Short mmCIF file of C-alpha atoms in Angstrom, two decimals:
data_model
loop_
_atom_site.label_atom_id
_atom_site.label_comp_id
_atom_site.label_asym_id
_atom_site.label_seq_id
_atom_site.Cartn_x
_atom_site.Cartn_y
_atom_site.Cartn_z
CA SER S 1 -22.90 -23.59 -32.16
CA VAL S 2 -20.16 -25.54 -30.38
CA GLN S 3 -17.64 -22.79 -31.13
CA MET S 4 -19.90 -20.13 -29.63
CA LYS S 5 -20.45 -22.23 -26.50
CA ARG S 6 -16.69 -22.65 -26.09
CA LEU S 7 -16.20 -18.92 -26.49
CA LEU S 8 -18.85 -18.12 -23.88
CA THR S 9 -17.41 -20.70 -21.51
CA GLY S 10 -13.96 -19.17 -21.93
CA LEU S 11 -15.27 -15.66 -21.25
CA LEU S 12 -17.10 -16.83 -18.15
CA GLY S 13 -13.93 -18.51 -16.95
CA ILE S 14 -11.95 -15.31 -17.42
CA LEU S 15 -14.58 -13.26 -15.56
CA LEU S 16 -14.62 -15.77 -12.72
CA MET S 17 -10.83 -15.67 -12.41
CA PHE S 18 -10.91 -11.87 -12.45
CA SER S 19 -13.55 -11.72 -9.71
CA ILE S 20 -11.59 -14.19 -7.58
CA GLY S 21 -8.44 -12.13 -8.16
CA VAL S 22 -10.17 -8.94 -7.07
CA GLY S 23 -11.44 -10.69 -3.95
CA ILE S 24 -7.94 -11.85 -3.10
CA VAL S 25 -6.54 -8.32 -3.53
CA GLU S 26 -9.25 -6.87 -1.30
CA ALA S 27 -8.69 -9.57 1.32
CA LYS S 28 -5.06 -8.55 1.60
CA LYS S 29 -5.92 -5.15 3.04
CA PRO S 30 -4.35 -4.90 6.51
CA VAL S 31 -6.98 -5.01 9.25
CA ILE S 32 -6.18 -2.22 11.66
CA GLY S 33 -7.57 -0.76 14.87
CA VAL S 34 -6.68 2.58 16.50
CA VAL S 35 -6.65 2.53 20.29
CA GLU S 36 -7.01 5.44 22.70
CA PHE S 37 -4.21 8.00 22.46
CA SER S 38 -2.37 9.06 25.60
CA ASN S 39 -0.63 12.29 26.59
CA THR S 40 2.61 12.96 28.46
CA SER S 41 3.23 16.48 27.11
CA GLY S 42 1.36 18.53 29.69
CA ALA S 43 -0.53 20.32 26.88
CA TYR S 44 -3.00 22.75 28.46
CA TRP S 45 -5.80 21.76 26.07
CA TRP S 46 -5.79 18.04 26.88
CA ARG S 47 -8.99 16.84 28.56
CA GLY S 48 -10.45 13.50 29.56
CA GLY S 49 -11.85 11.70 26.54
CA MET S 50 -9.54 13.38 24.04
CA GLY S 51 -7.55 10.18 23.60
CA TRP S 52 -10.54 8.45 22.04
CA GLU S 53 -11.44 11.55 20.05
CA LEU S 54 -8.00 11.47 18.41
CA SER S 55 -8.40 7.73 17.85
CA GLY S 56 -11.73 8.37 16.14
CA MET S 57 -10.27 11.02 13.86
CA VAL S 58 -7.40 8.76 12.77
CA THR S 59 -9.88 5.90 12.27
CA SER S 60 -12.07 8.08 10.03
CA GLU S 61 -9.13 9.19 7.91
CA LEU S 62 -7.83 5.63 7.51
CA SER S 63 -11.30 4.48 6.47
CA SER S 64 -11.67 7.24 3.89
CA GLY S 65 -8.32 6.28 2.33
CA GLN S 66 -9.69 2.77 1.66
CA LYS S 67 -6.27 1.15 1.98
CA PHE S 68 -7.11 -0.59 5.26
CA ASP S 69 -9.97 -2.55 6.73
CA VAL S 70 -10.52 -0.50 9.87
CA VAL S 71 -12.10 -1.82 13.06
CA GLU S 72 -14.87 0.49 14.30
CA ARG S 73 -13.81 2.64 17.22
CA ASN S 74 -16.81 1.69 19.38
CA LYS S 75 -16.11 -2.03 19.00
CA LEU S 76 -12.43 -1.57 19.80
CA GLU S 77 -13.15 0.75 22.75
CA SER S 78 -15.48 -1.76 24.41
CA VAL S 79 -12.94 -4.59 24.02
CA LEU S 80 -10.07 -2.48 25.36
CA THR S 81 -12.18 -1.43 28.34
CA GLU S 82 -12.94 -5.07 29.13
CA GLN S 83 -9.23 -5.93 28.83
CA ASN S 84 -8.30 -2.93 31.00
CA LEU S 85 -5.85 -1.65 28.39
CA GLY S 86 -6.96 1.98 28.58
CA ALA S 87 -4.55 4.60 27.24
CA SER S 88 -1.46 3.26 28.98
CA GLY S 89 -0.25 1.31 25.96
CA ARG S 90 0.13 -1.87 28.00
CA VAL S 91 -0.01 -4.53 25.31
CA GLN S 92 1.28 -7.95 26.28
CA LYS S 93 1.52 -10.74 23.72
CA GLY S 94 -1.51 -12.58 25.09
CA THR S 95 -3.59 -9.41 25.43
CA ALA S 96 -2.81 -8.26 21.90
CA ALA S 97 -3.65 -11.68 20.51
CA LYS S 98 -6.97 -11.74 22.39
CA ILE S 99 -7.89 -8.25 21.16
CA GLY S 100 -6.97 -9.26 17.62
CA LYS S 101 -9.05 -12.42 17.84
CA ILE S 102 -12.12 -10.59 19.19
CA THR S 103 -11.97 -7.57 16.84
CA GLY S 104 -10.21 -9.13 13.84
CA ALA S 105 -7.48 -6.46 13.99
CA GLN S 106 -4.10 -7.65 12.73
CA TYR S 107 -2.49 -4.44 13.95
CA LEU S 108 -3.19 -2.01 16.81
CA VAL S 109 -2.20 1.63 16.32
CA MET S 110 -1.17 3.55 19.43
CA GLY S 111 -0.16 7.16 19.85
CA THR S 112 1.23 9.27 22.69
CA VAL S 113 1.38 13.06 22.54
CA THR S 114 4.92 13.59 23.83
CA ALA S 115 5.45 17.30 23.15
CA TYR S 116 3.38 20.41 22.57
CA GLU S 117 4.62 23.98 22.28
CA GLU S 118 2.72 27.13 21.44
CA SER S 119 3.94 30.67 20.93
CA VAL S 120 2.65 34.12 20.03
CA LYS S 121 4.73 36.65 18.12
CA GLY S 122 4.13 40.19 16.95
CA THR S 123 5.66 43.63 16.66
CA GLY S 124 4.72 44.35 20.24
CA GLY S 125 5.78 40.93 21.48
CA GLY S 126 3.34 38.68 23.25
CA ILE S 127 3.06 35.92 25.75
CA ARG S 128 0.78 32.94 26.19
CA LEU S 129 -0.54 31.89 29.57
CA GLY S 130 -2.31 28.61 28.96
CA PRO S 131 -5.05 29.26 26.41
CA VAL S 132 -4.87 33.07 26.84
CA SER S 133 -2.67 35.19 24.57
CA LEU S 134 -1.67 38.74 25.45
CA GLY S 135 -0.38 41.30 23.00
CA GLY S 136 0.68 38.95 20.20
CA LYS S 137 -0.52 38.75 16.64
CA LYS S 138 0.94 35.62 15.12
CA GLU S 139 0.30 32.27 16.75
CA SER S 140 2.09 29.01 16.03
CA ALA S 141 2.11 25.53 17.51
CA TYR S 142 4.25 22.40 17.42
CA ILE S 143 3.14 18.88 18.34
CA SER S 144 4.92 15.55 18.43
CA ILE S 145 3.22 12.15 18.66
CA ASP S 146 5.04 8.89 19.34
CA LEU S 147 3.31 6.46 16.98
CA ARG S 148 3.50 2.68 17.45
CA VAL S 149 1.87 -0.14 15.48
CA VAL S 150 1.68 -3.42 17.39
CA ASP S 151 1.28 -6.78 15.65
CA SER S 152 -1.61 -8.44 17.48
CA THR S 153 -0.19 -11.90 16.77
CA THR S 154 3.23 -11.34 18.33
CA GLY S 155 2.54 -8.39 20.63
CA LYS S 156 5.66 -6.73 19.21
CA VAL S 157 5.99 -3.26 17.69
CA ALA S 158 5.95 -3.66 13.91
CA PHE S 159 6.24 0.03 13.02
CA ASN S 160 7.10 3.10 15.06
CA ARG S 161 7.79 6.72 14.30
CA ALA S 162 7.86 10.17 15.88
CA ILE S 163 5.25 12.19 14.00
CA GLU S 164 5.74 15.97 14.13
CA ALA S 165 3.63 18.85 12.84
CA ASN S 166 3.59 22.64 12.96
CA SER S 167 0.79 25.12 12.48
CA SER S 168 0.51 28.89 12.33
CA GLY S 169 -2.16 31.56 12.43
CA GLY S 170 -2.17 31.55 8.62
CA GLY S 171 -4.15 28.33 8.57
CA LEU S 172 -3.65 24.93 7.03
CA GLY S 173 -5.24 23.84 3.78
CA GLY S 174 -6.61 20.57 2.44
CA GLY S 175 -7.02 17.16 3.98
CA LEU S 176 -8.96 16.54 7.15
CA SER S 177 -12.46 17.96 7.43
CA TRP S 178 -13.09 20.35 10.29
CA GLY S 179 -16.37 18.53 10.75
CA GLN S 180 -14.47 15.64 12.35
CA PHE S 181 -13.53 17.78 15.33
CA SER S 182 -15.99 17.08 18.10
CA GLY S 183 -16.24 16.82 21.87
CA HIS S 184 -13.46 18.63 23.72
CA LEU S 185 -11.35 18.99 20.57
CA GLY S 186 -14.17 20.88 18.86
CA GLY S 187 -13.33 23.97 20.89
CA PHE S 188 -9.80 24.07 19.48
CA GLU S 189 -10.40 23.37 15.79
CA LYS S 190 -9.50 26.89 14.58
CA LYS S 191 -6.77 27.50 17.15
CA PRO S 192 -3.08 26.55 16.84
CA ALA S 193 -3.66 23.39 18.90
CA GLY S 194 -6.41 22.17 16.59
CA LYS S 195 -4.46 22.98 13.45
CA ALA S 196 -1.37 21.18 14.76
CA VAL S 197 -3.46 18.13 15.69
CA ARG S 198 -5.05 18.16 12.25
CA ALA S 199 -1.65 18.27 10.53
CA CYS S 200 -0.33 15.48 12.73
CA ILE S 201 -3.26 13.20 11.95
CA MET S 202 -2.77 13.75 8.23
CA GLU S 203 0.91 12.84 8.64
CA ILE S 204 0.05 9.74 10.69
CA VAL S 205 -2.34 8.42 8.06
CA GLU S 206 0.04 9.13 5.18
CA TYR S 207 2.86 7.37 7.01
CA LEU S 208 0.76 4.29 7.79
CA GLU S 209 -0.42 4.05 4.19
CA CYS S 210 3.15 4.33 2.95
CA ALA S 211 4.82 2.00 5.47
CA MET S 212 2.14 -0.70 5.56
CA VAL S 213 0.53 -0.64 2.09
CA ASP S 214 2.34 1.40 -0.59
CA LYS S 215 5.90 0.72 0.64
CA GLY S 216 8.74 1.16 -1.86
CA ASN S 217 9.91 4.60 -2.90
CA CYS S 218 7.55 6.58 -0.67
CA MET S 219 9.53 5.50 2.40
CA SER S 220 12.59 7.48 1.28
CA GLU S 221 10.74 10.70 2.16
CA TYR S 222 10.13 9.47 5.70
CA HIS S 223 13.70 8.30 6.13
CA ALA S 224 14.84 11.81 5.13
CA LYS S 225 12.41 13.40 7.60
CA GLU S 226 13.69 11.13 10.36
CA GLN S 227 17.29 12.11 9.66
CA ARG S 228 16.37 15.81 9.78
CA ARG S 229 14.48 15.28 13.05
CA LYS S 230 17.43 13.51 14.65
CA ALA S 231 19.84 16.20 13.46
CA LYS S 232 17.59 18.92 14.87
CA THR S 233 17.31 17.10 18.21
CA LYS S 234 21.06 16.58 18.39
CA LYS S 235 21.65 20.26 17.65
CA SER S 236 19.24 21.40 20.37
CA ILE S 237 20.92 19.10 22.91
CA THR S 238 24.32 20.52 21.96
CA LEU S 239 23.04 24.08 22.42
CA ASP S 240 21.69 23.25 25.88
CA GLU S 241 25.00 21.87 27.12
#
């Protein structure tokens, strides 16, 4: 009947609008690429190639969260090598735009390990000489990564944050799979260094999801963390004077 045809036509129209709407929502996912991390901390465990290993781990976590369209590490690595960007973080406006055009990345994520501290404590004391601990029982580690997100269109930093994490011999639960530790980092996965790196990567991904996708109320937590970090830094400077 005519009425039935109109009803079916209306339903098809609604389904078509819904499918188009879903496509639009999916298209709005930020396209992001994670470049090679660098290190200025002097951490004893840092080796050549670890910068791309950290990049790969962050890339995997961002992909699993499904809030970003993530450029494959191999594709990004080859482009950055051709552009001679390396791990120095040298991103000029023209270079960033070219990388974005080639890879499709709207944003480039960069990270620099700026601080790493490790200690061993116990009833009999203990010291750490590089990767060797003597006499201690409880191990802990602290790591800080300077995170920057560069807009590939403008070459300017769109988001930046100091990401900090702590770990202890008691372990760290949930989140990142140990299976993602490979290469040089694989030898540190169950040590304080590996646990601190793991915690930092989780924090990086959660921050990016909040700042770039979720936005709103979740940012208040990070503003509070930043205030505590600044207060702690100011206090330590005062004590050193």
